[in-house]
C-alpha atoms as a printed R data frame, in Angstrom:
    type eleno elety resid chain resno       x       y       z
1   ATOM     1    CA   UNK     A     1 -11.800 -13.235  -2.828
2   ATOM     2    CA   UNK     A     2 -10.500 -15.817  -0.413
3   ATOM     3    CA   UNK     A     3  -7.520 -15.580   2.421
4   ATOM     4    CA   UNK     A     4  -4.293 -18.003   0.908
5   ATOM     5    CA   UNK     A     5  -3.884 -21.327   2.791
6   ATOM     6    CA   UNK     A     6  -0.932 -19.454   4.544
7   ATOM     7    CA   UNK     A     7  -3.184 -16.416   6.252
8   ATOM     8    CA   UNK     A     8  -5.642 -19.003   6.908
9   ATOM     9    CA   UNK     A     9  -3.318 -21.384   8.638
10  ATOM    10    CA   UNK     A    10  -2.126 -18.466  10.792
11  ATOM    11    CA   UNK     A    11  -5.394 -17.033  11.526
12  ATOM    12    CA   UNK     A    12  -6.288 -20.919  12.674
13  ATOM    13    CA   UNK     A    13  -3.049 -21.249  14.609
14  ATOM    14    CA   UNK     A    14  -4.086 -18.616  16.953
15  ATOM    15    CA   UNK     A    15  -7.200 -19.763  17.240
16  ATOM    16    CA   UNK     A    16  -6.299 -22.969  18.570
17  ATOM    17    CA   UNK     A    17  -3.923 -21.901  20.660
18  ATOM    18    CA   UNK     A    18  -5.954 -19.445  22.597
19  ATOM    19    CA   UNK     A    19  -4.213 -18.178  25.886
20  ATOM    20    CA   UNK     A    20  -0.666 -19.768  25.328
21  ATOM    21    CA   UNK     A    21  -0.596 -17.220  22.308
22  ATOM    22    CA   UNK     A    22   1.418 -14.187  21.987
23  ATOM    23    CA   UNK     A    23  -0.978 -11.500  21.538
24  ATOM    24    CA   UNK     A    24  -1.372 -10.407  17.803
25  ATOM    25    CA   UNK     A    25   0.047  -6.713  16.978
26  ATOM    26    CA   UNK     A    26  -2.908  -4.304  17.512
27  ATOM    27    CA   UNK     A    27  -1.398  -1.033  15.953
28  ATOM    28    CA   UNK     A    28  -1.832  -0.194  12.237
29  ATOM    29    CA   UNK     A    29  -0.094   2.500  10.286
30  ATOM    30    CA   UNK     A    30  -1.885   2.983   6.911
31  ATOM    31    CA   UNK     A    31   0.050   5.183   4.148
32  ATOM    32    CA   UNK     A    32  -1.181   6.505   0.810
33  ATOM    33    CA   UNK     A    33   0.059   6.534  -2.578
34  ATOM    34    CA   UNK     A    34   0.496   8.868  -5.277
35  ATOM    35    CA   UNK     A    35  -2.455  11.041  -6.901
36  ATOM    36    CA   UNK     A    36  -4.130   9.862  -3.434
37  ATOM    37    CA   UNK     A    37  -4.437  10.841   0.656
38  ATOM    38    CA   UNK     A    38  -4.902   9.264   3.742
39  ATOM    39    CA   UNK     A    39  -8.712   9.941   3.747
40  ATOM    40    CA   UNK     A    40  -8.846   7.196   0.905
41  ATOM    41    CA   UNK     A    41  -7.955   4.624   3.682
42  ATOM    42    CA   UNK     A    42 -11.422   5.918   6.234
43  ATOM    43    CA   UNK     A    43 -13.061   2.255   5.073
44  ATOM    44    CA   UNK     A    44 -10.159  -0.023   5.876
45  ATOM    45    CA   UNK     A    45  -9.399   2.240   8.904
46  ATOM    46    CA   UNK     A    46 -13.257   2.311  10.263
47  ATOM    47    CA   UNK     A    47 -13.414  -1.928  10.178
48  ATOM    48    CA   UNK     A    48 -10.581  -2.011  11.456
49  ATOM    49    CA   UNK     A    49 -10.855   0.088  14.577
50  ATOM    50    CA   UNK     A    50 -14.325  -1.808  14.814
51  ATOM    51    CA   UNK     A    51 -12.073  -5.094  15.431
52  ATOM    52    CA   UNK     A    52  -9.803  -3.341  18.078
53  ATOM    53    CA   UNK     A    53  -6.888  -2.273  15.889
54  ATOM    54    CA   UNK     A    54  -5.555   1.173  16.615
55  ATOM    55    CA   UNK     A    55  -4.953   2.569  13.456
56  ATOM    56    CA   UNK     A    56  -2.362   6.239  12.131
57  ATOM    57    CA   UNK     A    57  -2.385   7.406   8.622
58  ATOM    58    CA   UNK     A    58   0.278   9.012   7.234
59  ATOM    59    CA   UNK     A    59  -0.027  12.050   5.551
60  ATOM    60    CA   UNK     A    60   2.952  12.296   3.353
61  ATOM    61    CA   UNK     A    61   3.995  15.484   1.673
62  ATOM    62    CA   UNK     A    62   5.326  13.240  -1.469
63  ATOM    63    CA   UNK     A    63   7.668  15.797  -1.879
64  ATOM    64    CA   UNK     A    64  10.774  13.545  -2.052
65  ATOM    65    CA   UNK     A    65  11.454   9.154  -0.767
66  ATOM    66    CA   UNK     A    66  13.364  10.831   2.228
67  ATOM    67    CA   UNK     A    67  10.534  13.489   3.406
68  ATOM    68    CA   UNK     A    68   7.836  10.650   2.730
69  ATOM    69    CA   UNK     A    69  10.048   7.613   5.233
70  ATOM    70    CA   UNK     A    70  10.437  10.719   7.552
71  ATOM    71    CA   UNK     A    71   7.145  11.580   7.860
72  ATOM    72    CA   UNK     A    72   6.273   7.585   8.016
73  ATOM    73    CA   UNK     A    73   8.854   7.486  10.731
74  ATOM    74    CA   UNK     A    74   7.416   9.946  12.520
75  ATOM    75    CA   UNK     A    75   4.415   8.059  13.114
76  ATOM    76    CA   UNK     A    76   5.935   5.173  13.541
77  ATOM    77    CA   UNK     A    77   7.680   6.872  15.999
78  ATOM    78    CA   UNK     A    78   4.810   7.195  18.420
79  ATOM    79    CA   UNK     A    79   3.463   3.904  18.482
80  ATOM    80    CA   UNK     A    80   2.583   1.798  21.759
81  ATOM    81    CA   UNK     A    81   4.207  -1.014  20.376
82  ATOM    82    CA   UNK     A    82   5.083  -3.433  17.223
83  ATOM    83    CA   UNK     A    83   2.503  -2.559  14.054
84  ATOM    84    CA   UNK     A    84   1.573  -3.475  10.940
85  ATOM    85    CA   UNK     A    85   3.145  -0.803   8.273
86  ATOM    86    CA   UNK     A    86   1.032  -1.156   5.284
87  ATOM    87    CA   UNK     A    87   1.178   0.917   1.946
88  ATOM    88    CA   UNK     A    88  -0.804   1.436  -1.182
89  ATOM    89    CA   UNK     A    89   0.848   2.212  -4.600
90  ATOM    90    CA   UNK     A    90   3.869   4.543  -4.055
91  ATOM    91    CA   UNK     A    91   3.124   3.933  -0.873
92  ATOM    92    CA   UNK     A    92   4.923   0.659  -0.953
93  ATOM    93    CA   UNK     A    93   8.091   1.862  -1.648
94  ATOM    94    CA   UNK     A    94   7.656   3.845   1.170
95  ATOM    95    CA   UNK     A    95   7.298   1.678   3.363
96  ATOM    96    CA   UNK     A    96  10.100  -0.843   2.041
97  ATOM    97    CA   UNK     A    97  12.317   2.048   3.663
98  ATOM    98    CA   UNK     A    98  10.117   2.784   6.663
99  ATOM    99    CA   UNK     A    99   9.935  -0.842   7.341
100 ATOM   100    CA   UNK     A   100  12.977  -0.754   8.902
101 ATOM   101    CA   UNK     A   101  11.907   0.945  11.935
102 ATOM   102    CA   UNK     A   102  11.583  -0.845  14.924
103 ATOM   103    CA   UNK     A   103   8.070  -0.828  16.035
104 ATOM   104    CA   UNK     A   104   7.408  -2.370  12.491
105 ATOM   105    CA   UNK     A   105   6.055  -6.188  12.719
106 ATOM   106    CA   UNK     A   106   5.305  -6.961   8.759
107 ATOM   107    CA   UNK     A   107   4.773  -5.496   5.651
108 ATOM   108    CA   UNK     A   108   1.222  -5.530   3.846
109 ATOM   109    CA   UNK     A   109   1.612  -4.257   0.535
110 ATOM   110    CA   UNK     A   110  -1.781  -2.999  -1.238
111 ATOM   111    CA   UNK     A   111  -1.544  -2.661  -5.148
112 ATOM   112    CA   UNK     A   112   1.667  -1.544  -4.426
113 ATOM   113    CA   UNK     A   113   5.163  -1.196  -5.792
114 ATOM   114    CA   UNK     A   114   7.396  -3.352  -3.028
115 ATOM   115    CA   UNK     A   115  11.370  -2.809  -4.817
116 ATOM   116    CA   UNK     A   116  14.518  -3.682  -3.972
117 ATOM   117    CA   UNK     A   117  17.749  -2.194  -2.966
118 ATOM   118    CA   UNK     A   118  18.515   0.076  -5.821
119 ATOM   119    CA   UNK     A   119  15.652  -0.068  -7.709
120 ATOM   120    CA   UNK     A   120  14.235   3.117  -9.891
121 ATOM   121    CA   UNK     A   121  10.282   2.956  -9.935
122 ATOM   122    CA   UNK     A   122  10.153   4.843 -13.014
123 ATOM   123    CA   UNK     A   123  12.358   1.903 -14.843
124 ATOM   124    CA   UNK     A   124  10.681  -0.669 -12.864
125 ATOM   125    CA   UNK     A   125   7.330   0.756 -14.349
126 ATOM   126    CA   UNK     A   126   8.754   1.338 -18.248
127 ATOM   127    CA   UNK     A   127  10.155  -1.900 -17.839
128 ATOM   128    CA   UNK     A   128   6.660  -3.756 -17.483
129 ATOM   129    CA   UNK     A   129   4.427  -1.040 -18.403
130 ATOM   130    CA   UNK     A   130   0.845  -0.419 -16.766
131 ATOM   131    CA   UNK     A   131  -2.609  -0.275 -18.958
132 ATOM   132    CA   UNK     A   132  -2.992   3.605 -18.374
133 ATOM   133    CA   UNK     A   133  -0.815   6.554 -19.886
134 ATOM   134    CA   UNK     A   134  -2.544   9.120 -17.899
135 ATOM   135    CA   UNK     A   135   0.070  10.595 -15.551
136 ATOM   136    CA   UNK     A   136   1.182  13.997 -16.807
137 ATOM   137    CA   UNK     A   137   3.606  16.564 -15.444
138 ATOM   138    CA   UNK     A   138   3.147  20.241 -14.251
139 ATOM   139    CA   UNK     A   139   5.559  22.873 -15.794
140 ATOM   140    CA   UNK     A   140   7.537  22.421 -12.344
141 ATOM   141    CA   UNK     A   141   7.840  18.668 -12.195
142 ATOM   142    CA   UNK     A   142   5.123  17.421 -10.112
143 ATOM   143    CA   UNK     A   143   3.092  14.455 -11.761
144 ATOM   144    CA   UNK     A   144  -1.089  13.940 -11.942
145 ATOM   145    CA   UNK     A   145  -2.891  11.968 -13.277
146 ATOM   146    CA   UNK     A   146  -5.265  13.494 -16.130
147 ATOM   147    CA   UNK     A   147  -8.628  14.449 -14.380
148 ATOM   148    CA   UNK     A   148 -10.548  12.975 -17.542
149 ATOM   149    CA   UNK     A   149  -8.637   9.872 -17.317
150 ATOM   150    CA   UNK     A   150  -8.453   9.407 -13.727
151 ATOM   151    CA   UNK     A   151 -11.517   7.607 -12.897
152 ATOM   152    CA   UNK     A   152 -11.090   4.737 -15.506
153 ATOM   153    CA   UNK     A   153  -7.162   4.076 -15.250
154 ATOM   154    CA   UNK     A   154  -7.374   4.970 -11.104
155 ATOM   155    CA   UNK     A   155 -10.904   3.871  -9.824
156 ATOM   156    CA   UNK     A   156 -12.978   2.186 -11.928
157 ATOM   157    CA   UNK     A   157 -14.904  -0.018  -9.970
158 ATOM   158    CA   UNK     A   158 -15.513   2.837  -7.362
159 ATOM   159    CA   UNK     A   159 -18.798   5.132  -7.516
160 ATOM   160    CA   UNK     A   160 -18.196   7.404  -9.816
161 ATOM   161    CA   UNK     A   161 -18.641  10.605  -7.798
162 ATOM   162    CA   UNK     A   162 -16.117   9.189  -5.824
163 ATOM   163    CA   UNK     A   163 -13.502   8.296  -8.462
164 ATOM   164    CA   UNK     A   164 -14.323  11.906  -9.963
165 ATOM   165    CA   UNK     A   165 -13.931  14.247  -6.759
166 ATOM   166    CA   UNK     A   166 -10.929  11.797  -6.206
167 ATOM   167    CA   UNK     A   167  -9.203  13.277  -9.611
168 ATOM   168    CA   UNK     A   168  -9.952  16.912  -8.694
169 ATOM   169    CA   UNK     A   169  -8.259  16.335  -5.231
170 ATOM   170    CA   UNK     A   170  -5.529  14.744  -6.099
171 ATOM   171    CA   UNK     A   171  -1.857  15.595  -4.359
172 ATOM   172    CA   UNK     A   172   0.427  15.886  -6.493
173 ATOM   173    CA   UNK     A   173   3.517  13.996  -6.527
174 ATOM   174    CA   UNK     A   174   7.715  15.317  -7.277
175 ATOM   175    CA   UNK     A   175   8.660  13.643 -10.285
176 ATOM   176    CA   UNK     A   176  12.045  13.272  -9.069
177 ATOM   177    CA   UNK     A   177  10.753  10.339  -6.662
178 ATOM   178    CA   UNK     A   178   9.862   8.450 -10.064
179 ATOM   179    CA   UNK     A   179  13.521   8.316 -10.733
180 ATOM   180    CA   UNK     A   180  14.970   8.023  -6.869
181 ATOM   181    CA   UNK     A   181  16.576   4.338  -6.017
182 ATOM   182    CA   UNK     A   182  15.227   3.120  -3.265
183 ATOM   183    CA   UNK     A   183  17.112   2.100  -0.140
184 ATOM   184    CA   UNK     A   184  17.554  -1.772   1.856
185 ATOM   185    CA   UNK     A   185  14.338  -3.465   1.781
186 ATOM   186    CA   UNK     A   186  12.602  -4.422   5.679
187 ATOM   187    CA   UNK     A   187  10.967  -7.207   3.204
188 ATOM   188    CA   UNK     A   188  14.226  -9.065   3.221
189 ATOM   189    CA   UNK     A   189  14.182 -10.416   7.082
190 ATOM   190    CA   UNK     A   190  10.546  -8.902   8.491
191 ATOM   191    CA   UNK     A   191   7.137 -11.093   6.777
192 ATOM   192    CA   UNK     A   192   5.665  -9.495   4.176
193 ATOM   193    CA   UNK     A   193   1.578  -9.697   2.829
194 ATOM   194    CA   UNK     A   194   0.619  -8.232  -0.317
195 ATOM   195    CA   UNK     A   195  -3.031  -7.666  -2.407
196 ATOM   196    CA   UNK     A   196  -2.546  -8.115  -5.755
197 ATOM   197    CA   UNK     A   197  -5.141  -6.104  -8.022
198 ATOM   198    CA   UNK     A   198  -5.554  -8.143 -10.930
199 ATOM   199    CA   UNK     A   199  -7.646  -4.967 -13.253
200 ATOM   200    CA   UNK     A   200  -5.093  -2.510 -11.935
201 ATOM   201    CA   UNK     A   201  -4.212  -0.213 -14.690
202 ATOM   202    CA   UNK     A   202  -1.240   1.987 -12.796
203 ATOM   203    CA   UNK     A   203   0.692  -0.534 -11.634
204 ATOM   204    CA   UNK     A   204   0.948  -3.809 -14.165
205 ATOM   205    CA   UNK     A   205  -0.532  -6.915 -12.103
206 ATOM   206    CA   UNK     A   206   2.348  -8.862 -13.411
207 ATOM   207    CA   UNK     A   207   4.642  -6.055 -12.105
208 ATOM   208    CA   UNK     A   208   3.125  -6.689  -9.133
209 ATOM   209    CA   UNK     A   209   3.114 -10.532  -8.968
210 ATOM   210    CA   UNK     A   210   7.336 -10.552 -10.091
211 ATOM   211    CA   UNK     A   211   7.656  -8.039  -6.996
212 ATOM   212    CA   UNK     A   212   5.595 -10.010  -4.374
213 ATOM   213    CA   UNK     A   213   7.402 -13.425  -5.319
214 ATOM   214    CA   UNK     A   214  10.721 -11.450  -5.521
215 ATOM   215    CA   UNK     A   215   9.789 -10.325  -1.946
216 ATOM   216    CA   UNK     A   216   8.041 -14.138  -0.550
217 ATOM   217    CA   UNK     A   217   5.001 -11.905   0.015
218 ATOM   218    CA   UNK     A   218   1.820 -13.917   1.189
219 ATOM   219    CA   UNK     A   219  -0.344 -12.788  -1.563
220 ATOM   220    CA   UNK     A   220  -4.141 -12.333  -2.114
221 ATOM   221    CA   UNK     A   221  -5.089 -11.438  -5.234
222 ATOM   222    CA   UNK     A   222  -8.548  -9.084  -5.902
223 ATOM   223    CA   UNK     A   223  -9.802  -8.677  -9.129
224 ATOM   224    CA   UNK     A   224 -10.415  -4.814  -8.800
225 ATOM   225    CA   UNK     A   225  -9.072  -1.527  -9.804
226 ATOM   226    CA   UNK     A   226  -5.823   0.273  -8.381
227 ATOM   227    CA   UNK     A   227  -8.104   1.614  -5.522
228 ATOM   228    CA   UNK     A   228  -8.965  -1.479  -4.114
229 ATOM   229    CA   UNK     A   229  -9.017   0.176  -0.740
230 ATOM   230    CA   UNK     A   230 -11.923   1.717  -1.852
231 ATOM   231    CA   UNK     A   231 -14.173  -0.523  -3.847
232 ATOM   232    CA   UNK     A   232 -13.405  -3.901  -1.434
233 ATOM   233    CA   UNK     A   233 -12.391  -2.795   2.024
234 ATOM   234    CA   UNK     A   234 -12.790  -5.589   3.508
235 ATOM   235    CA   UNK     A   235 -10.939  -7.932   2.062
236 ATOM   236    CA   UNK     A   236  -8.144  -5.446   2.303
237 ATOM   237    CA   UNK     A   237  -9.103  -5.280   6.010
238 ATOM   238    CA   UNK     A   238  -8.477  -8.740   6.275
239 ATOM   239    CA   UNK     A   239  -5.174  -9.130   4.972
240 ATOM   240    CA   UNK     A   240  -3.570  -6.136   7.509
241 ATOM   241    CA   UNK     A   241  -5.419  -8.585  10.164
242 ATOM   242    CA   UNK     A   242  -3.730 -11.816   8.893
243 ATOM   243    CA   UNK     A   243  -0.848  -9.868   8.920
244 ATOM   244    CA   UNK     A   244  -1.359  -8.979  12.613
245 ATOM   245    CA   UNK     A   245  -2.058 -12.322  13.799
246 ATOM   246    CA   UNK     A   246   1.198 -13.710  12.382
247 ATOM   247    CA   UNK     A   247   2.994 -11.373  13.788
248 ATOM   248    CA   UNK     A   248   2.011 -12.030  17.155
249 ATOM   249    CA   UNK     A   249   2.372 -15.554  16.566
């Protein structure tokens, strides 16, 4: 995987320009997607705490779009200054909302879903459907993904202990979100970055790709599974730190 021309111009840019800089944003706010928790981010968050980034995770209750903003905003809330807001899966929808705070710098969106005003993820989904047909529903509405399944349609290029305690810990998510429009997008006026997963099997790479361009995302694309956060940390690392440098540019 390589950085796009644009992250690598920016990254250069500050370079250069050394003192006369602004500083770029040091505060990261990681949030999880669906079947997933915020402990699934501990390699992106340890390298980049090792570069000097203060880093939150969100711990969504995926309960509902409005409780999972809240409880972004809530974090967001008690930042030192501007951040990055990043999200993985469901997790970008969240933060297409959440994005709207004030303390939020730019966007990184991680094998995510990044909508638009009144857009359904369910219908964006059916509309240009993913690889897998794993998710199932409890008898009260909440959605999982089939343990059996889950390590080949959610982590497949992750060790496989790893992939398989992830599908017996998995949170489960309201289906009603799946079928919840989603409100003004923060993509529309703040920058935006995005890793495209290009063997995702949850969310269809060219679903991604249409969203990014729809959104003038900076895009890097991975060839790796939906938990690319996992399996290539690094080069998720540095995207959220080309993000940050632009921002402070």
């Amino acid at each position: 995987m390589t950085l796009s021309k644009t992250l690598l111009a920016a990254v250069s840019v500050a370079s250069l320009a050394g003192a006369a800089s602004a500083e770029p944003v040091r505060n990261v706010v990681l949030v999880h997607g669906a079947f997933a928790d915020g402990s699934g981010w501990k390699p992106v968050a340890e390298i980049l705490q090792a570069d000097g980034y203060t880093v939150s995770v969100v711990q969504q209750p995926m309960t509902s779009v409005a409780d999972d903003v809240a409880a972004t905003n809530r974090i967001l809330d008690g930042q030192s200054g501007p951040a990055v807001l990043v999200g993985h899966s469901y997790g970008g929808a969240v933060i297409t909302e959440a994005g709207n705070h004030a303390n939020v710098a730019s966007l990184v969106y991680v094998a995510a879903f990044a909508p638009a005003e009144g857009d359904v993820l369910g219908a964006m989904s059916e509309g240009t459907p993913p690889a897998s047909h794993s998710i199932t529903a409890t008898s009260d509405g909440f959605l999982l993904v089939d343990p059996a399944q889950f390590p080949a349609d959610f982590a497949a290029d992750v060790p496989a202990a790893t992939a398989e305690f992830m599908a017996i810990s998995q949170i489960p998510m309201n289906g009603q979100i799946w079928g919840t429009p989603i409100g003004a997008p923060a993509w529309q006026y703040k920058p935006s970055f995005a890793v495209l997963t290009t063997s995702d099997r949850m969310i269809n790479p060219d679903l991604q790709r249409s969203m990014y361009a729809r959104a003038g995302s900076d895009v890097t694309e991975i060839d790796a599974s939906h938990s690319v956060f996992l399996s290539h940390p690094q080069d998720v690392a540095d995207v959220i730190e080309a993000a940050a440098v632009a921002a402070g540019l």
